[in-house]
XYZ file of C-alpha atoms in Angstrom:
559
model
C -29.870 11.296 -17.895
C -26.347 12.728 -19.570
C -23.567 13.466 -17.517
C -23.196 17.215 -18.099
C -20.812 19.703 -17.271
C -21.576 22.790 -15.119
C -21.818 26.149 -17.030
C -18.371 27.835 -17.168
C -16.547 24.685 -16.363
C -15.259 23.646 -19.836
C -12.223 23.452 -21.199
C -9.112 21.728 -21.166
C -7.369 20.940 -17.733
C -3.771 22.626 -17.133
C -2.872 19.377 -15.495
C -3.193 15.632 -16.386
C -5.805 13.734 -17.393
C -8.096 12.833 -14.398
C -9.847 9.715 -15.660
C -9.131 6.857 -13.598
C -10.179 3.028 -14.006
C -12.601 0.741 -12.798
C -11.615 -0.771 -9.707
C -11.388 -4.711 -9.474
C -14.835 -6.313 -9.586
C -13.910 -8.367 -6.118
C -15.948 -6.411 -3.257
C -13.214 -4.733 -0.770
C -13.448 -4.828 3.087
C -14.183 -2.629 5.577
C -15.952 -3.879 8.851
C -14.417 -2.610 11.950
C -14.468 -0.280 14.594
C -15.002 3.152 13.852
C -11.460 5.157 13.138
C -10.594 8.058 15.755
C -10.578 11.408 14.462
C -7.296 11.950 12.058
C -6.792 8.388 11.572
C -7.077 8.831 7.684
C -4.392 11.540 7.511
C -1.939 8.999 9.426
C -2.578 6.680 6.772
C -2.346 8.689 3.629
C 1.364 8.625 3.256
C 1.516 5.105 1.796
C 2.373 4.600 -1.850
C -0.830 4.625 -3.849
C -1.622 2.152 -6.069
C -3.620 2.889 -9.433
C -7.259 1.607 -9.711
C -7.237 -0.837 -12.667
C -10.295 -0.880 -15.001
C -11.889 1.266 -17.801
C -11.052 5.066 -18.201
C -13.921 7.306 -16.985
C -16.497 8.982 -19.226
C -16.529 12.628 -18.446
C -16.544 14.701 -21.600
C -16.234 18.453 -21.655
C -18.656 21.146 -22.475
C -18.325 24.880 -24.352
C -18.355 27.550 -21.537
C -21.754 28.663 -20.645
C -23.608 25.500 -22.157
C -26.614 24.216 -20.837
C -26.884 21.463 -17.892
C -29.495 19.885 -19.883
C -31.578 18.803 -16.538
C -34.796 20.190 -15.138
C -33.218 21.588 -11.976
C -32.027 24.703 -13.301
C -28.836 26.251 -11.487
C -28.514 27.962 -7.992
C -29.134 31.547 -8.057
C -25.921 33.585 -9.459
C -23.812 35.121 -6.334
C -21.704 38.491 -6.693
C -18.943 37.275 -8.884
C -16.059 35.024 -7.372
C -18.332 34.931 -3.896
C -17.913 31.694 -1.918
C -20.943 29.825 -1.468
C -20.820 28.123 1.770
C -24.039 26.467 2.776
C -24.282 25.827 6.588
C -25.681 22.403 7.641
C -29.093 22.178 7.390
C -29.484 25.226 5.019
C -28.775 23.330 1.745
C -31.696 24.453 -0.461
C -34.162 21.127 0.129
C -33.290 17.739 1.706
C -31.504 15.189 -0.289
C -34.016 13.590 -2.628
C -36.356 16.681 -3.016
C -35.104 17.914 -6.480
C -35.037 14.262 -7.517
C -38.801 14.150 -6.839
C -39.679 16.959 -8.649
C -37.966 15.431 -12.208
C -40.222 13.949 -14.602
C -39.812 10.366 -14.332
C -37.386 9.519 -17.232
C -34.919 12.263 -16.168
C -35.507 10.910 -12.160
C -34.823 7.167 -13.104
C -31.741 8.429 -15.244
C -30.167 10.239 -12.141
C -30.922 7.636 -9.948
C -29.210 5.038 -12.229
C -26.213 7.437 -12.351
C -25.893 7.615 -8.959
C -26.367 3.794 -8.467
C -23.751 3.034 -10.731
C -21.089 5.404 -9.214
C -21.900 3.986 -5.575
C -21.855 0.174 -6.931
C -18.181 1.173 -8.277
C -17.242 2.838 -4.833
C -18.525 -0.534 -2.938
C -16.655 -2.767 -5.326
C -13.058 -1.086 -4.610
C -10.691 -3.047 -3.121
C -8.278 -1.254 -0.038
C -8.262 2.519 0.975
C -6.053 3.524 -2.087
C -8.639 2.448 -4.791
C -11.464 3.728 -2.352
C -10.001 7.117 -2.636
C -9.183 6.980 -5.899
C -12.667 6.066 -6.942
C -14.555 8.600 -4.745
C -12.676 11.497 -6.294
C -13.108 10.170 -9.840
C -16.629 9.128 -9.428
C -17.614 12.335 -7.733
C -15.924 14.214 -10.601
C -17.979 12.249 -13.221
C -21.009 13.352 -11.283
C -20.174 16.858 -11.115
C -18.194 17.197 -14.467
C -15.020 17.777 -13.052
C -11.634 16.457 -14.388
C -9.289 17.405 -11.465
C -9.949 16.769 -7.403
C -8.434 16.953 -4.207
C -8.870 15.037 -0.986
C -8.028 16.806 2.210
C -8.074 14.507 5.535
C -8.236 16.163 9.041
C -4.928 16.655 10.670
C -3.294 13.518 12.211
C -3.363 13.108 15.796
C 0.411 12.310 15.934
C 3.199 10.802 13.634
C 3.256 7.154 13.197
C 5.948 4.667 14.476
C 8.356 3.290 11.423
C 10.730 0.535 11.106
C 14.306 1.201 12.370
C 16.140 3.095 9.360
C 18.580 -0.637 9.258
C 15.833 -2.922 8.775
C 15.189 -4.269 5.772
C 12.395 -2.838 3.594
C 9.986 -4.117 1.053
C 10.899 -3.009 -2.331
C 8.389 -0.398 -4.174
C 5.678 -1.693 -5.715
C 5.779 -2.094 -9.551
C 2.523 -0.663 -10.146
C 1.686 1.668 -12.582
C 1.871 5.476 -11.817
C -1.298 6.022 -9.341
C -4.136 8.128 -10.277
C -4.219 8.952 -6.374
C -0.937 10.542 -5.334
C 0.070 11.989 -1.857
C 3.527 13.869 -0.777
C 6.291 11.129 0.253
C 7.367 11.235 3.839
C 6.391 9.126 6.721
C 7.137 11.730 9.238
C 5.727 14.948 6.962
C 3.066 17.142 9.171
C 0.914 19.663 7.822
C 0.880 22.641 10.649
C -1.748 24.316 8.837
C -4.878 22.415 10.418
C -5.258 19.304 7.972
C -3.037 16.321 6.936
C -1.580 15.209 3.941
C -3.440 15.686 0.366
C -4.199 13.294 -1.908
C -4.781 14.654 -5.329
C -6.796 13.079 -8.484
C -4.860 14.344 -11.864
C -2.952 16.554 -9.787
C 0.974 15.932 -9.759
C 2.991 16.419 -6.208
C 4.027 20.067 -7.581
C 0.375 20.938 -7.944
C -0.607 19.338 -4.411
C 2.363 21.367 -2.845
C 1.280 24.322 -4.227
C -2.165 23.965 -2.785
C -0.741 23.072 0.444
C 0.620 26.638 0.852
C -3.018 28.165 0.463
C -4.205 29.237 3.973
C -6.761 26.985 5.621
C -9.266 29.718 6.215
C -9.515 31.079 2.837
C -8.950 27.865 0.669
C -11.020 25.794 -1.276
C -11.996 23.432 1.749
C -12.386 26.458 4.506
C -14.509 25.397 7.296
C -15.151 21.821 5.983
C -12.996 20.041 8.635
C -14.563 21.456 11.744
C -16.001 19.123 14.132
C -18.877 21.885 14.508
C -20.225 24.978 12.435
C -19.483 22.588 9.197
C -20.770 24.049 5.915
C -22.343 21.117 4.076
C -20.835 22.367 0.854
C -18.839 25.189 -0.437
C -18.415 26.917 -3.827
C -16.133 28.973 -5.504
C -17.734 29.983 -8.899
C -14.395 32.350 -10.133
C -11.389 31.986 -8.564
C -9.937 34.894 -10.424
C -12.103 37.526 -8.774
C -10.733 39.536 -6.141
C -12.864 38.881 -3.159
C -12.024 38.369 0.645
C -13.238 34.695 0.520
C -10.454 33.910 -2.162
C -7.145 34.699 -0.495
C -4.592 36.239 -2.846
C -2.450 33.133 -2.574
C -5.505 31.006 -3.548
C -5.854 32.906 -6.680
C -2.208 32.907 -7.418
C -2.245 29.323 -7.124
C -5.194 28.792 -9.007
C -3.682 30.950 -11.997
C -0.740 28.993 -12.040
C -2.649 25.431 -11.970
C -5.374 26.791 -14.748
C -8.068 26.500 -12.096
C -11.198 28.757 -12.508
C -13.967 27.124 -9.929
C -14.047 24.652 -7.356
C -16.688 23.064 -5.328
C -16.124 21.026 -2.186
C -18.214 18.761 -0.118
C -17.153 17.359 3.723
C -16.584 13.731 4.072
C -18.103 13.094 7.406
C -20.136 10.034 9.750
C -22.352 11.312 12.539
C -20.428 9.082 14.723
C -16.383 9.716 13.391
C -17.345 13.280 12.669
C -15.086 14.945 9.749
C -12.764 12.492 8.057
C -11.755 14.480 5.231
C -13.079 17.417 2.510
C -13.336 16.432 -1.084
C -12.909 19.295 -3.350
C -13.108 19.387 -7.387
C -11.951 21.915 -9.767
C -12.734 23.305 -13.059
C -10.617 24.936 -15.485
C -12.939 28.066 -16.154
C -14.988 30.001 -13.783
C -18.938 28.491 -13.431
C -20.603 26.081 -11.211
C -22.201 22.612 -10.906
C -25.971 22.333 -11.214
C -28.430 22.043 -8.241
C -28.839 18.567 -9.455
C -25.179 17.814 -10.015
C -24.552 19.164 -6.333
C -27.588 17.167 -4.930
C -26.160 13.813 -6.341
C -22.889 14.674 -5.186
C -23.875 15.113 -1.595
C -25.741 11.988 -1.829
C -23.052 10.040 -3.014
C -20.523 11.246 -0.380
C -23.387 10.494 2.094
C -22.837 6.578 0.839
C -19.092 7.218 0.716
C -18.690 8.689 4.405
C -19.146 5.428 6.160
C -17.833 3.148 3.284
C -14.663 5.215 4.039
C -14.703 4.840 7.520
C -14.915 1.084 7.151
C -12.048 0.858 4.691
C -10.036 3.034 7.286
C -10.732 0.555 9.983
C -9.750 -2.313 7.890
C -6.415 -0.556 6.859
C -5.664 0.289 10.429
C -6.101 -3.453 10.980
C -3.827 -4.522 8.217
C -1.127 -2.094 9.327
C -0.959 -2.917 12.724
C -0.587 -6.611 11.911
C 2.198 -6.043 9.759
C 3.806 -4.068 12.219
C 3.430 -6.985 14.685
C 4.874 -9.344 11.933
C 7.903 -6.721 11.623
C 8.563 -6.834 15.298
C 8.747 -10.672 15.159
C 12.001 -10.341 12.784
C 15.472 -8.902 13.310
C 15.821 -5.449 13.943
C 19.119 -5.497 12.256
C 21.845 -7.680 10.630
C 25.154 -8.208 12.241
C 28.319 -7.079 11.444
C 31.387 -9.375 11.145
C 34.641 -8.833 9.374
C 34.884 -10.735 6.527
C 31.169 -10.863 5.662
C 28.484 -9.094 3.773
C 24.636 -9.461 4.675
C 21.596 -8.251 3.023
C 18.005 -9.092 3.538
C 14.444 -8.630 2.121
C 11.094 -9.520 3.499
C 7.771 -8.555 1.585
C 4.880 -10.010 3.510
C 1.729 -11.441 1.637
C -1.492 -10.230 2.567
C -2.981 -12.178 5.765
C -6.178 -12.657 3.699
C -4.180 -14.367 1.184
C -1.256 -16.224 3.016
C -1.771 -19.345 5.027
C 1.558 -19.500 6.403
C 4.460 -17.051 7.719
C 8.163 -16.826 7.122
C 11.037 -15.781 8.866
C 14.783 -15.101 8.121
C 17.491 -14.558 11.205
C 21.353 -13.981 11.227
C 23.000 -14.932 14.463
C 26.278 -13.884 15.294
C 27.863 -17.021 17.001
C 30.007 -17.437 19.934
C 33.284 -18.400 17.936
C 33.262 -15.958 15.494
C 30.805 -17.790 12.959
C 27.615 -16.971 12.026
C 24.310 -18.659 11.727
C 21.993 -17.904 8.556
C 18.307 -19.112 8.559
C 15.327 -18.549 6.745
C 12.168 -20.720 6.900
C 8.400 -20.896 6.783
C 5.307 -21.592 9.522
C 2.011 -23.151 8.042
C -0.703 -25.254 9.166
C -3.324 -25.127 11.781
C -4.818 -28.384 12.113
C -6.970 -30.034 9.190
C -8.366 -27.804 6.683
C -5.724 -24.875 7.488
C -6.259 -22.029 5.092
C -5.623 -18.287 4.863
C -7.888 -17.687 7.663
C -4.955 -19.382 9.874
C -2.276 -17.008 8.475
C -2.641 -15.089 11.969
C -1.715 -17.922 14.210
C 0.986 -19.118 11.894
C 2.649 -15.516 12.390
C 2.503 -15.810 16.175
C 4.032 -19.270 15.871
C 6.999 -18.432 13.668
C 8.022 -15.364 16.308
C 8.038 -18.420 18.835
C 10.119 -20.875 16.255
C 12.537 -18.338 15.546
C 13.224 -17.325 19.122
C 13.528 -21.013 20.008
C 16.154 -21.572 17.005
C 18.290 -18.331 18.082
C 18.791 -20.335 21.339
C 19.749 -23.668 19.712
C 21.696 -22.181 17.453
C 23.870 -19.969 20.237
C 23.947 -23.616 22.199
C 25.376 -25.578 18.992
C 25.116 -23.572 15.884
C 28.165 -25.111 14.236
C 26.216 -28.218 13.855
C 23.037 -27.445 11.539
C 21.652 -30.455 12.025
C 21.273 -30.787 15.472
C 19.750 -27.252 15.767
C 17.008 -28.412 13.044
C 16.622 -31.293 15.160
C 15.933 -29.811 18.354
C 13.660 -27.238 16.596
C 11.715 -30.131 15.097
C 11.452 -31.734 18.722
C 10.031 -28.512 19.923
C 7.665 -28.300 16.883
C 6.153 -31.459 17.924
C 6.060 -30.759 21.483
C 4.483 -27.506 21.400
C 2.923 -26.685 17.844
C 1.612 -30.253 17.091
C -0.609 -29.035 14.633
C 1.951 -27.186 12.582
C 4.711 -28.067 10.322
C 7.647 -26.054 8.808
C 10.439 -25.732 6.611
C 13.810 -24.554 7.442
C 17.331 -24.114 6.247
C 20.176 -23.478 8.562
C 23.565 -22.449 7.357
C 26.740 -21.854 9.471
C 29.449 -19.628 8.049
C 32.971 -19.057 8.750
C 34.118 -15.729 7.561
C 37.861 -16.604 8.374
C 37.831 -19.967 6.524
C 35.245 -19.476 4.349
C 33.602 -22.381 5.208
C 29.715 -23.258 4.761
C 28.026 -25.859 7.044
C 24.261 -26.453 6.446
C 21.272 -28.665 6.551
C 17.672 -28.155 5.032
C 14.104 -29.646 6.119
C 11.628 -29.436 3.400
C 13.198 -26.195 2.380
C 14.324 -24.501 -1.331
C 17.625 -25.368 -1.919
C 20.300 -22.689 -1.209
C 21.898 -21.070 -4.055
C 25.537 -20.106 -4.264
C 26.465 -17.737 -6.687
C 30.105 -17.275 -8.082
C 32.371 -16.051 -10.415
C 31.643 -18.984 -12.978
C 27.805 -18.874 -12.403
C 24.967 -19.831 -10.161
C 24.200 -23.347 -8.631
C 21.887 -24.499 -6.041
C 23.190 -26.254 -3.047
C 21.700 -29.558 -2.755
C 20.952 -30.237 1.075
C 19.727 -33.740 0.275
C 15.932 -34.685 0.273
C 14.355 -34.394 3.768
C 10.802 -33.840 4.945
C 9.408 -30.727 6.855
C 9.710 -30.630 10.472
C 6.913 -32.163 12.273
C 5.805 -34.052 9.288
C 7.358 -37.050 10.327
C 7.872 -39.204 13.845
C 11.539 -38.370 13.747
C 13.268 -35.972 11.285
C 16.966 -36.716 10.235
C 18.998 -35.228 7.364
C 22.657 -35.141 6.432
C 24.665 -31.816 6.518
C 26.268 -30.578 3.453
C 29.867 -28.891 4.091
C 31.766 -26.873 1.335
C 34.276 -24.275 1.013
C 33.806 -21.012 -0.707
C 36.121 -18.369 -2.173
C 36.393 -14.873 -1.858
C 33.891 -12.991 -3.696
C 31.282 -15.750 -3.445
C 27.788 -15.165 -2.466
C 25.237 -17.591 -0.646
C 21.394 -16.949 -1.228
C 18.878 -18.440 1.110
C 15.262 -17.967 -0.052
C 11.729 -19.086 0.959
C 9.273 -20.675 -1.342
C 7.322 -17.395 -2.004
C 9.999 -16.090 -3.816
C 10.402 -19.003 -6.496
C 6.737 -19.289 -6.992
C 6.375 -15.810 -7.573
C 9.140 -16.125 -10.281
C 7.424 -18.592 -12.202
C 4.204 -20.457 -12.823
C 5.746 -23.831 -11.117
C 8.041 -24.072 -8.119
C 10.534 -25.835 -10.286
C 10.080 -23.002 -13.030
C 10.631 -20.341 -10.720
C 13.463 -22.108 -9.196
C 15.046 -21.717 -12.467
C 14.296 -18.358 -13.354
C 15.644 -17.295 -9.971
C 19.107 -19.020 -10.758
C 19.426 -17.863 -14.025
C 18.628 -13.690 -12.832
C 21.235 -14.264 -10.278
C 23.544 -15.652 -12.966
C 22.857 -13.320 -15.561
C 23.338 -10.264 -13.061
C 26.055 -7.877 -13.549
C 29.204 -8.302 -12.166
C 29.133 -5.357 -9.935
C 25.390 -6.534 -8.794
C 26.697 -10.004 -7.972
C 29.525 -8.384 -5.817
C 26.742 -6.079 -3.552
C 24.230 -8.560 -1.797
C 21.877 -5.393 -1.634
C 22.132 -4.877 -4.940
C 21.605 -8.448 -5.821
C 18.397 -8.801 -3.492
C 17.222 -5.801 -5.280
C 18.036 -7.228 -8.842
C 16.243 -10.396 -7.939
C 12.980 -8.800 -6.736
C 12.911 -6.574 -9.598
C 13.291 -9.739 -12.189
C 10.868 -11.649 -9.959
C 8.114 -8.884 -9.672
C 6.788 -9.541 -13.377
C 6.560 -13.286 -12.945
C 3.240 -14.971 -13.608
C 3.154 -16.162 -9.874
C 0.894 -14.750 -7.675
C 1.624 -13.257 -4.182
C -0.163 -15.700 -2.098
C 2.639 -16.259 0.211
C 5.805 -14.184 2.117
C 9.042 -13.484 0.109
C 12.137 -13.831 1.878
C 15.694 -13.178 0.793
C 18.806 -13.697 2.905
C 22.307 -13.057 1.254
C 25.773 -13.387 2.556
C 28.977 -12.466 0.605
C 32.723 -13.530 1.692
C 34.870 -10.484 1.361
């Protein structure tokens, strides 16, 4: 069966094209406990990545065109009247209309529905699931623009402190799914932050001003007495169901009609409402509506699973952030900056740390490192245990630094003894540097870690910490320390292997590219640790390496 547009739903939308792309072929996760009411809204203030793949195949019809299927359309109500069908009163249960179709048309409709449900099941992650849900629903209904309205969140979500180094923004293409930015944003009109398909932030903001009881999703977010669907055939008509503000916004955005369905499960209740818009007055056919209802019946429990997985991922990331410093110390004569970008636990087999410790003698200890291993055959499944071990090692290293921080070899030696005694199945790489901001002296030692980078007015060069094994690898670890004097304006950069591997196809190629990016940075960038960290992340973001390890940067500049 061809995918037709409803009568009166033709024309080109005033917004951007709504076609999104097919998601990745790998199946997306989603098992977990059912989410609580309002949890979806709490997650929707994340940046939303685009869904990769081919463009969707919706095509417009002329106004008043026939749908071409055997079902016919719903009886025409008075102009502009909203058709809210209460639960249990939808004309025919799902599948009844399909049973009445001739076999060829019935098979084509089922194939179309199967294609979109399979596409949704293959979407990876919450953002891709939302994008695919709206886009595939638009294909089934012949609509180009859509809006997903979550139930109101139960409360604000805790965020990292303002001075915590945060990950750089994703360098992905503009997303098909967008939501208003601002972690503390709360809609007081009875719903959470909206997510749109082919609707920019201005359009979403305008729709947020429409009264809930007279908007495109009126009643669909209720826990009881919820309609099964809501149809506005003509948004320009002056009727009580279309509020004056809704008519005004619809006219400004070029919206002529809309069709909405709840996204709900029996166990979790309403999760959201999905609304599809048409550029002119009209309505989807009865068959299109039935296919859309069947599609969302499949999508709702899948979305609940994606939501549970996203909640777990964010909780884990928050825990890992809590194991790292919540601020960097201030010392006269020294400026510090740090970046930490975690790899997903499903990809990483280790966990990285950074730290800056103000020492009693007025110097400062800087360290970065990585913990890996969980016995023979350790892989991505061991990343959670490695993150816990990373927190324990970092806490121990802070104690050793306070006691003997001016001797980097002694600090790493003590850490190696602790690792062998308490974490015998794990190994760690680390570099520790003691910086004296008054004398501008650097003393450092490394244990199987990437060499630090010293950026001066003459360029950028690696500080060789001598060849040494990772901690916990040999029966007795020992390596000589390195001492050097810096000049005013020099910058020491510590980093983990994840950054180098992100920069190049191999570790050596990535280190070479990192050194060149630091040396070629503009003078004003090299003089600002924050800007230099951002510059290096930008240079390495388009590298050939994959994000299979945490990425850590710690920069210190002598003033």
